[in-house]
Amino acid sequence: MKIKSVIWVVDFCILLLFNGIQFSHGDDRKLQSASSEQQPYRTAYHFQPPKNWMNDPNGPMYYKGIYHLFYQYNPYAAVWGNISWAHSISYDLVNWIHLDHALNPEDPSDINGCWSGSTTLLPGEKPVILYTGSDTKNQQVQNLAVPKNLSDPLLMEWVKSSHNPVMAPIDGLDPDNFRDPTTAWQGPDGLWRVLIGNQMNGHGRALLYRSKDFVTWSRSMVPLHSSNKTGMWECPDFYPVAIDGKYGVETSSMDEVTKHVLKASFNNHDYYILGNYTPTTDEFSVDTDFMDSGSDLRYDYGQFYASKSFFDSSKKRRILWSWIQESENATDDIKKGWSGLQSIPRTILLSESGKQLIQWPVEEIEQLRAENVSLQSKELKGGSLLEVSGITASQADIEVSFDLSNINEAEPELMDPSWIDPQILCSQKPASFRGNVGPFGILVLASKDLTERTAIFFHIFRSHDKYVVLMCSDKSRSSLREGPNKVSYGAFIDIDPQIEKISLRSLIDHSIVESFGGEGKACITARVYPMLAIDKQAYLYAFNNGKFDVTIASLNAWSMKKAHIASASRRRKLHLN
Ligand code: DQQ
């Protein structure tokens, strides 16, 4: 263990001991020490609980020097149910300690589940939680909880408000579609505002509520935004982004040099739109709307759902977390004893064009980088394969960029990207397709004989007088097993390959591949379950299956160390002895 991580562990232990908790070596040890043959899909540096079911991230925040992550959790099984708010803390967004649950479903207003919600930091650094409860009648209501002891930086205990529920599905609201409060923001009139996901007549809406004291809320008759092109909006998020794209912005900031992002989760994806928000009137005028042709903005074009962002005041950045679901069936989840991961936290900024967001893994993750292999200016002939050896390919961070000198040979078949579904194009022209300029990219979690491989690649097309860059994450050959879903994902990237290099970063962690194309302009996350390409039997390759040569301008790949993710349990027993 390096000195830095020893200091981290010692620091954290002292903090935990002061708070009367100790590490527990129970269930998480069993799973973590299980051999990779028994648990080949357990990750090394992605956040996961020791066992059981996990879904949406809830109420992430930075409070008194510590990052807090709450998440939807089933304490009893690897399937959804008995939903509680589990709670973990970190100094660095990489290493985590699991604490006791913050909220359990044990009151009339949440007896059937403590569902998703957010935290807000009220003036004087006072955190509050607003979350959805499924009540005794299975109606969705919104509840409030506050920390029991504000001087505890770990915020170990939370007290539910005696006023719960603070918002109920009255006045014609559908009690089955009324959930997932956002972080609140304060308007110029001093009132707090919050959005609740809703559906009315089959259409998605973000209901707007206002309150003076966070307890009594009144609904605005006009939703902040709605769409007749989508169904129910789950887990909405609403926040400002700086127009110069250099720093993150606090949720209540009404700085004029910002745009606002509205995110809604539907159709298994997290879609967002950009627009201008006027705080005095609560009007949100959008640049483009959800499901408009040609403006399908998603955080991620793969597996990435129910995300939530927060403002990190320590580094002046906005950070995004998301639930990454399994891509195999529930029987497999029950067998392995767990289901679900959280994404690597990503910083979000507005792009230079102002038309989309840019995402990038938080810089802290780079502390896990170990052995490195590096290549510069390496030609990849048409139809060639190059093994990249010297790192642990099952647990890696890879950065590669390509130069294209044959760009004018790109296939001229793409008419207008706004008419074409990139996902369909990726399955019609997979990594094995023989194109002109592409497919080229990397094969990850590949077996030596290549019968298993996950390809992340680019394919360039000519469209009228410009070029279109397609990015694919091809899972079709990711596993010899029959069960897992092997759909391919795709996205177009807004870059001009005539003047920009084509870049890719992929974070590989046993059963997850998180890829960032065009320096974070298009992200694709895939879950894969190889049978042969596990641990030391996993290989990494660069490939070019196009007819024309491309050049690897630079490639850097690192083995990644394991993050410290452990449980702590209260020392009640010790106190009693
Ligand atoms: N998950 C929660 C809901 C939310 C859904 C329940 C999204 O509050 O709408 O676990 O994954």
XYZ file of C-alpha atoms and ligand atoms in Angstrom:
588
model
C 0.000 0.000 0.000
C 1.421 3.410 -0.934
C 2.016 6.066 1.770
C -0.844 8.243 0.494
C -3.452 5.516 0.864
C -2.095 4.522 4.300
C -2.575 8.130 5.432
C -6.064 8.102 3.978
C -7.060 4.936 5.807
C -5.544 6.112 9.110
C -7.257 9.501 8.783
C -10.579 7.941 8.101
C -10.296 5.400 10.906
C -9.624 8.179 13.405
C -12.661 10.092 12.164
C -14.815 6.986 12.372
C -13.587 6.058 15.842
C -14.418 9.539 17.093
C -17.882 8.950 15.816
C -18.184 5.631 17.598
C -18.019 3.377 14.596
C -15.649 0.664 13.507
C -14.956 -1.260 10.344
C -17.037 -4.362 10.026
C -15.589 -7.430 8.413
C -18.851 -9.177 7.763
C -20.644 -9.708 4.489
C -18.535 -7.359 2.372
C -15.412 -9.328 3.257
C -17.056 -12.511 2.105
C -17.903 -11.051 -1.301
C -14.706 -9.095 -1.660
C -12.503 -12.030 -0.814
C -14.494 -14.387 -3.014
C -12.196 -15.595 -5.771
C -12.570 -14.009 -9.167
C -13.810 -17.348 -10.478
C -16.755 -17.066 -8.086
C -17.191 -13.304 -8.556
C -15.645 -12.364 -11.909
C -17.967 -9.379 -12.385
C -17.397 -7.604 -9.068
C -15.658 -4.282 -9.756
C -12.426 -2.971 -8.212
C -12.838 0.799 -8.349
C -16.516 1.452 -9.048
C -18.760 2.167 -6.109
C -20.908 -0.777 -5.048
C -22.365 -1.927 -1.739
C -21.019 -5.164 -0.265
C -24.036 -7.132 -1.470
C -27.681 -6.974 -2.606
C -29.610 -4.619 -4.855
C -28.672 -0.986 -5.495
C -30.246 1.554 -7.823
C -30.451 5.366 -8.064
C -27.862 7.646 -6.431
C -29.666 9.979 -4.011
C -28.742 13.311 -2.450
C -25.005 13.402 -3.194
C -23.336 16.348 -1.457
C -20.132 17.786 -0.056
C -20.450 18.669 3.605
C -17.702 19.778 6.018
C -14.900 18.172 4.022
C -16.679 14.902 3.295
C -18.527 13.610 0.246
C -21.816 11.877 1.017
C -23.550 9.468 -1.280
C -26.952 8.004 -0.476
C -28.518 5.427 -2.749
C -31.574 3.234 -3.234
C -30.845 -0.091 -1.569
C -32.569 -3.368 -0.742
C -30.980 -4.690 2.488
C -32.446 -8.162 2.021
C -31.979 -9.284 -1.592
C -30.326 -8.740 -4.966
C -33.629 -7.621 -6.515
C -35.554 -4.342 -6.142
C -37.680 -4.104 -2.956
C -37.719 -2.854 0.688
C -36.138 0.314 -0.608
C -34.047 2.229 1.947
C -31.512 5.047 1.696
C -28.080 3.512 2.189
C -25.310 5.969 3.047
C -21.577 6.065 2.253
C -18.901 8.700 2.748
C -15.582 9.596 1.153
C -12.763 12.150 1.293
C -11.878 11.797 -2.347
C -14.775 10.273 -4.370
C -12.641 7.143 -4.886
C -12.354 5.392 -1.508
C -15.582 4.900 0.442
C -16.883 3.818 3.828
C -20.389 2.399 4.078
C -22.335 3.705 7.072
C -25.688 2.712 8.562
C -28.763 3.544 6.499
C -29.898 7.146 6.585
C -33.588 6.333 5.982
C -35.536 3.120 6.465
C -39.119 2.507 5.337
C -40.758 2.318 8.753
C -43.198 5.248 8.955
C -46.728 5.652 7.531
C -45.492 8.107 4.904
C -42.772 5.771 3.579
C -43.667 2.291 4.839
C -43.611 0.886 1.292
C -40.273 2.429 0.422
C -37.984 5.437 0.818
C -37.592 6.257 -2.855
C -35.408 8.752 -4.677
C -34.757 12.315 -3.654
C -32.118 14.963 -3.088
C -30.308 16.976 -0.459
C -30.234 20.767 -0.257
C -27.806 22.801 1.854
C -29.831 25.494 3.599
C -28.097 28.703 4.753
C -25.765 28.059 7.679
C -24.655 24.752 6.112
C -27.781 22.877 7.158
C -28.460 19.851 4.965
C -32.003 18.595 4.467
C -33.300 15.597 2.539
C -36.475 15.660 0.435
C -37.416 12.159 -0.730
C -40.376 10.250 -2.089
C -42.157 7.893 0.259
C -44.489 5.145 -0.834
C -47.118 5.429 1.899
C -49.527 2.973 3.523
C -51.809 3.209 0.457
C -48.851 2.894 -1.947
C -49.336 6.533 -2.891
C -46.243 8.572 -3.722
C -45.724 11.491 -1.321
C -42.764 13.774 -0.594
C -41.089 13.673 2.824
C -38.525 15.722 4.680
C -35.662 14.560 6.931
C -32.928 16.493 8.758
C -29.687 15.423 10.480
C -30.021 14.566 14.159
C -26.695 16.182 14.983
C -25.430 18.968 12.736
C -21.982 18.937 14.299
C -21.421 15.357 13.123
C -19.664 15.693 9.734
C -20.600 12.095 8.967
C -24.323 12.941 9.294
C -24.909 9.451 10.605
C -28.457 9.869 11.877
C -31.416 11.457 10.165
C -34.739 12.405 11.696
C -37.917 12.396 9.637
C -40.130 15.462 9.958
C -43.297 15.181 12.034
C -44.977 17.174 9.211
C -44.527 14.337 6.696
C -45.739 14.100 4.068
C -44.927 17.668 3.097
C -46.330 17.231 -0.427
C -49.189 14.889 -1.330
C -50.760 13.922 -4.673
C -53.844 16.132 -4.337
C -55.758 18.262 -6.876
C -55.874 15.582 -9.551
C -52.227 14.472 -9.424
C -51.660 10.809 -10.204
C -50.425 9.175 -6.949
C -48.474 6.599 -8.974
C -46.536 9.233 -10.881
C -45.458 11.860 -8.417
C -41.885 11.408 -7.316
C -38.162 12.184 -7.097
C -37.718 15.754 -5.755
C -34.700 17.696 -7.064
C -32.215 19.695 -5.023
C -34.054 22.930 -4.176
C -32.896 26.360 -5.294
C -33.712 29.751 -3.802
C -35.246 32.474 -5.976
C -34.746 36.237 -5.664
C -37.962 36.399 -3.563
C -36.309 34.151 -0.949
C -38.667 31.242 -1.675
C -37.273 27.744 -2.203
C -38.232 25.931 -5.392
C -38.165 22.233 -6.090
C -39.180 20.055 -9.045
C -41.099 16.785 -8.788
C -41.268 14.259 -11.644
C -44.804 13.655 -12.858
C -46.966 12.370 -15.667
C -50.297 13.823 -16.747
C -52.371 12.327 -19.577
C -49.391 10.205 -20.510
C -46.984 13.144 -20.796
C -43.870 13.924 -18.752
C -43.833 17.008 -16.523
C -41.581 18.707 -13.996
C -43.944 20.099 -11.349
C -42.732 23.223 -9.584
C -43.326 23.726 -5.840
C -42.397 26.764 -3.748
C -41.853 27.137 0.000
C -40.676 29.666 2.523
C -39.708 27.231 5.269
C -39.157 23.918 3.447
C -42.142 22.437 5.303
C -45.189 24.079 3.686
C -45.065 23.751 -0.092
C -47.453 25.095 -2.701
C -47.632 23.905 -6.270
C -47.322 26.320 -9.143
C -50.227 25.787 -11.547
C -47.711 25.845 -14.406
C -45.070 23.101 -14.469
C -41.531 24.307 -15.106
C -41.573 22.224 -18.284
C -43.528 19.372 -19.888
C -43.458 17.322 -23.069
C -46.095 15.532 -25.095
C -43.374 13.419 -26.694
C -42.397 11.490 -23.557
C -44.062 9.564 -20.742
C -43.326 9.865 -17.003
C -40.219 11.838 -16.001
C -38.259 10.121 -13.257
C -35.449 11.719 -11.262
C -35.506 15.228 -12.782
C -32.464 17.438 -12.209
C -32.275 21.193 -12.811
C -29.091 23.247 -12.454
C -27.077 26.108 -13.929
C -23.915 25.641 -16.030
C -21.381 28.414 -16.733
C -21.381 29.676 -20.307
C -17.591 29.852 -20.420
C -17.552 26.155 -19.544
C -14.732 26.445 -17.023
C -16.279 25.853 -13.591
C -19.344 24.408 -11.882
C -22.150 26.544 -10.523
C -24.100 26.273 -7.261
C -27.747 25.275 -7.778
C -29.223 28.536 -6.419
C -26.791 30.756 -8.352
C -28.664 33.184 -10.587
C -25.555 34.411 -12.316
C -26.400 35.823 -15.724
C -23.583 34.023 -17.440
C -25.254 30.664 -17.070
C -27.552 28.400 -18.983
C -29.781 25.878 -17.239
C -29.898 22.121 -17.751
C -33.097 20.138 -17.276
C -32.540 16.383 -17.113
C -35.289 13.769 -17.034
C -35.008 9.974 -16.907
C -37.346 8.091 -19.270
C -37.179 5.287 -21.882
C -34.219 3.814 -19.946
C -32.041 6.867 -20.659
C -31.133 10.195 -19.082
C -32.060 12.936 -21.545
C -31.270 16.620 -21.067
C -32.134 19.919 -22.650
C -30.517 23.344 -22.320
C -32.288 26.652 -21.963
C -32.571 29.983 -20.218
C -34.244 30.188 -16.843
C -35.754 33.446 -15.575
C -35.861 33.252 -11.758
C -38.320 36.105 -11.296
C -41.017 34.406 -13.358
C -39.847 30.794 -13.190
C -39.961 30.562 -16.964
C -37.672 28.136 -18.714
C -37.239 28.812 -22.423
C -35.535 25.886 -24.068
C -32.978 25.904 -26.891
C -34.205 22.533 -28.179
C -36.774 20.208 -26.630
C -36.810 16.546 -25.566
C -37.111 14.151 -28.518
C -36.803 16.890 -31.149
C -35.354 15.284 -34.234
C -31.613 15.792 -34.413
C -31.216 16.969 -30.829
C -31.256 13.775 -28.861
C -28.994 14.909 -26.030
C -28.279 12.163 -23.540
C -25.759 12.058 -20.736
C -24.755 8.629 -21.952
C -25.853 6.532 -24.923
C -25.400 3.214 -23.103
C -26.419 1.987 -19.662
C -26.800 5.047 -17.398
C -30.023 5.924 -15.575
C -31.589 7.973 -12.763
C -28.518 10.175 -12.424
C -28.119 13.038 -10.015
C -25.692 15.977 -9.933
C -24.387 18.129 -7.079
C -22.197 21.196 -6.678
C -18.840 20.486 -5.048
C -17.930 23.775 -3.350
C -14.425 22.542 -2.462
C -13.362 22.385 -6.119
C -16.030 24.607 -7.663
C -17.289 21.872 -9.937
C -20.542 20.043 -10.651
C -20.394 16.300 -10.353
C -22.707 13.714 -11.860
C -23.437 10.239 -10.513
C -25.572 7.555 -12.077
C -26.951 4.093 -11.510
C -25.429 1.543 -13.908
C -27.764 -1.407 -14.063
C -26.829 -5.010 -14.763
C -27.359 -6.289 -18.307
C -28.096 -9.842 -17.301
C -31.225 -11.315 -15.795
C -32.421 -11.360 -12.190
C -31.584 -15.067 -11.729
C -27.929 -14.253 -12.441
C -28.079 -11.311 -10.004
C -29.529 -13.527 -7.280
C -26.825 -16.095 -7.953
C -24.022 -13.549 -7.659
C -25.715 -11.897 -4.656
C -25.691 -8.327 -5.919
C -27.023 -6.066 -8.614
C -26.065 -2.564 -9.772
C -23.088 -0.182 -9.692
C -22.580 3.547 -9.579
C -20.770 5.253 -12.440
C -17.405 6.865 -11.852
C -18.397 10.397 -10.780
C -18.070 12.797 -13.714
C -17.522 16.551 -13.865
C -20.037 18.314 -16.104
C -19.367 21.516 -18.033
C -21.034 23.290 -20.947
C -19.222 22.798 -24.275
C -17.650 25.713 -26.113
C -20.471 25.630 -28.667
C -23.007 25.995 -25.839
C -25.041 23.222 -27.457
C -24.166 20.286 -25.237
C -22.490 19.162 -22.027
C -18.996 17.743 -21.664
C -18.377 15.006 -19.106
C -15.105 13.697 -17.742
C -14.194 11.286 -14.916
C -13.249 13.239 -11.769
C -9.482 13.826 -11.610
C -9.238 11.936 -8.289
C -9.688 8.623 -10.086
C -6.218 9.075 -11.605
C -4.655 8.337 -8.193
C -5.476 4.682 -8.912
C -3.344 4.602 -12.048
C -0.411 2.155 -11.736
C 1.698 0.481 -14.497
C 1.615 2.409 -17.739
C 2.137 1.535 -21.393
C 2.528 4.274 -23.931
C 2.610 4.412 -27.741
C 3.107 7.392 -30.034
C 2.595 7.840 -33.776
C 1.896 4.193 -34.493
C 0.378 3.376 -37.847
C -2.555 0.946 -37.846
C -2.789 -0.499 -41.321
C -6.215 -1.247 -42.763
C -7.398 -4.611 -41.396
C -4.778 -4.816 -38.604
C -4.727 -5.642 -34.919
C -2.169 -4.584 -32.304
C -1.910 -6.086 -28.836
C -1.283 -3.550 -26.076
C 0.407 -5.533 -23.314
C 2.010 -4.665 -19.983
C -1.046 -3.659 -17.967
C -3.933 -5.433 -16.215
C -6.423 -5.211 -19.036
C -9.401 -6.198 -16.873
C -8.861 -3.180 -14.560
C -7.573 -0.294 -16.636
C -7.783 3.324 -17.726
C -7.047 3.850 -21.439
C -6.579 7.102 -23.345
C -6.059 6.980 -27.093
C -6.258 9.443 -29.955
C -6.221 8.812 -33.686
C -5.031 10.846 -36.683
C -6.762 10.322 -40.002
C -4.814 11.071 -43.142
C -7.280 9.271 -45.430
C -10.382 11.121 -44.316
C -11.456 11.892 -47.889
C -11.935 8.147 -48.441
C -14.784 8.028 -45.877
C -17.918 6.217 -47.074
C -20.334 8.742 -48.536
C -23.480 6.958 -47.474
C -24.739 9.019 -44.586
C -27.249 11.657 -45.602
C -28.204 13.539 -42.478
C -27.308 12.323 -38.974
C -30.511 13.819 -37.563
C -32.522 11.194 -39.500
C -30.460 8.217 -38.505
C -30.367 6.329 -35.220
C -26.653 5.883 -34.406
C -27.436 2.808 -32.310
C -28.962 1.075 -35.342
C -26.014 2.109 -37.501
C -23.626 0.573 -34.930
C -25.444 -2.752 -35.041
C -25.636 -2.717 -38.846
C -21.917 -1.954 -39.106
C -20.304 -3.653 -36.091
C -16.558 -3.857 -35.361
C -16.250 -6.762 -37.824
C -17.665 -4.650 -40.700
C -15.119 -3.749 -43.403
C -15.577 -0.018 -43.902
C -13.306 2.612 -45.439
C -12.227 4.935 -42.604
C -13.208 2.735 -39.701
C -14.231 0.851 -37.774
C -11.051 1.589 -35.764
C -10.651 1.726 -32.001
C -9.909 -0.658 -29.147
C -10.962 -4.164 -28.148
C -11.282 -4.470 -24.387
C -11.988 -7.424 -22.097
C -10.913 -9.601 -25.014
C -9.931 -13.265 -24.757
C -6.607 -14.324 -26.271
C -8.400 -16.063 -29.148
C -10.696 -13.003 -29.608
C -13.838 -15.116 -29.357
C -14.806 -12.660 -26.625
C -14.228 -8.938 -27.015
C -16.002 -5.634 -26.471
C -15.185 -3.129 -29.194
C -15.275 0.623 -28.727
C -14.673 2.212 -32.060
C -15.183 5.038 -34.508
C -16.423 5.025 -38.091
C -16.248 8.118 -40.281
C -18.827 8.910 -42.947
C -19.089 11.685 -45.493
C -22.286 13.676 -45.493
C -22.572 16.367 -48.178
C -19.644 18.688 -47.544
C -18.785 17.521 -44.028
C -17.777 14.441 -42.087
C -19.781 12.603 -39.484
C -18.076 10.730 -36.626
C -19.924 7.705 -35.280
C -18.835 6.196 -31.948
C -19.951 2.645 -31.085
C -19.701 0.347 -28.120
C -20.225 -3.080 -29.652
C -21.199 -5.766 -27.142
C -22.254 -8.331 -29.747
C -19.170 -10.507 -29.053
C -18.659 -9.515 -25.413
C -19.421 -12.918 -23.918
C -19.721 -16.548 -24.910
C -22.516 -16.800 -22.366
C -26.042 -16.831 -23.775
C -27.824 -14.870 -21.031
C -26.431 -11.298 -21.019
C -27.925 -8.604 -23.183
C -25.511 -7.922 -26.069
C -27.079 -4.888 -27.707
C -24.674 -2.343 -29.244
C -24.790 1.347 -28.421
C -23.949 4.325 -30.590
C -23.686 8.113 -30.718
C -22.612 10.789 -33.168
C -19.871 13.081 -31.878
C -19.891 16.751 -32.719
C -16.273 17.061 -33.897
C -14.639 17.910 -37.197
C -12.188 15.087 -37.929
C -10.461 17.266 -40.527
C -9.007 19.451 -37.819
C -9.501 17.543 -34.550
C -7.998 14.256 -33.417
C -10.483 11.509 -32.627
C -10.016 10.704 -28.960
C -11.315 8.023 -26.646
C -10.968 7.317 -22.938
C -12.265 4.030 -21.545
C -12.438 2.941 -17.936
C -12.470 -0.853 -17.743
C -13.455 -2.557 -14.502
C -14.213 -6.301 -14.942
C -17.869 -5.990 -15.983
C -18.140 -2.325 -16.908
C -16.687 -0.270 -19.748
C -17.262 3.495 -19.420
C -16.189 5.302 -22.574
C -15.759 9.015 -23.269
C -15.431 9.999 -26.945
C -14.296 13.382 -28.304
C -12.963 14.476 -24.878
C -16.301 13.854 -23.208
C -18.725 14.969 -25.927
C -20.282 11.508 -26.234
C -20.272 8.938 -23.441
C -21.234 5.266 -23.695
C -21.323 2.900 -20.725
C -21.656 -0.839 -21.241
C -21.985 -3.788 -18.841
C -20.379 -6.976 -20.126
C -19.938 -10.456 -18.671
C -17.083 -12.316 -20.368
C -16.518 -15.966 -19.598
C -12.914 -16.283 -20.801
C -11.664 -12.673 -20.691
C -11.537 -12.337 -16.923
C -8.727 -11.064 -14.693
C -5.319 -12.003 -16.142
C -6.983 -13.705 -19.089
C -8.288 -10.365 -20.368
C -6.366 -8.656 -23.190
C -6.361 -5.225 -24.782
C -5.927 -4.506 -28.492
C -6.046 -1.555 -30.845
C -7.626 -2.388 -34.190
C -8.444 -0.938 -37.561
C -10.933 -2.845 -39.647
C -11.309 -0.138 -42.258
C -9.647 -0.458 -45.688
C -7.590 2.675 -45.137
C -4.777 3.202 -42.621
C -5.194 5.313 -39.513
C -2.529 6.417 -37.028
C -2.572 6.104 -33.259
C -1.365 9.624 -32.444
C -0.916 8.578 -28.826
C -2.031 5.804 -26.527
C -1.613 5.637 -22.767
C -3.003 2.787 -20.746
C -2.703 2.189 -17.027
C -3.498 -0.721 -14.750
C -5.881 0.553 -12.079
C -5.458 -0.204 -8.383
C -8.370 -1.314 -6.242
C -10.241 1.428 -4.368
C -10.826 1.010 -0.611
C -14.537 0.449 -0.249
C -15.427 -1.024 3.136
C -18.163 -1.083 5.712
C -18.256 0.530 9.109
C -20.702 -0.483 11.772
C -21.770 1.174 14.976
C -19.971 0.150 18.143
C -23.207 -0.312 20.018
C -22.083 -3.693 21.271
C -18.770 -2.321 22.494
C -20.549 0.449 24.374
C -22.828 -2.060 26.020
C -19.948 -4.269 27.181
N -36.243 4.542 -8.745
C -36.868 4.980 -7.524
C -37.927 5.948 -7.939
C -37.431 6.431 -9.244
C -36.857 5.194 -9.868
C -37.394 3.792 -6.778
C -35.879 5.474 -10.975
O -38.081 6.969 -6.986
O -38.431 7.020 -10.018
O -36.351 2.933 -6.396
O -34.987 4.414 -11.158
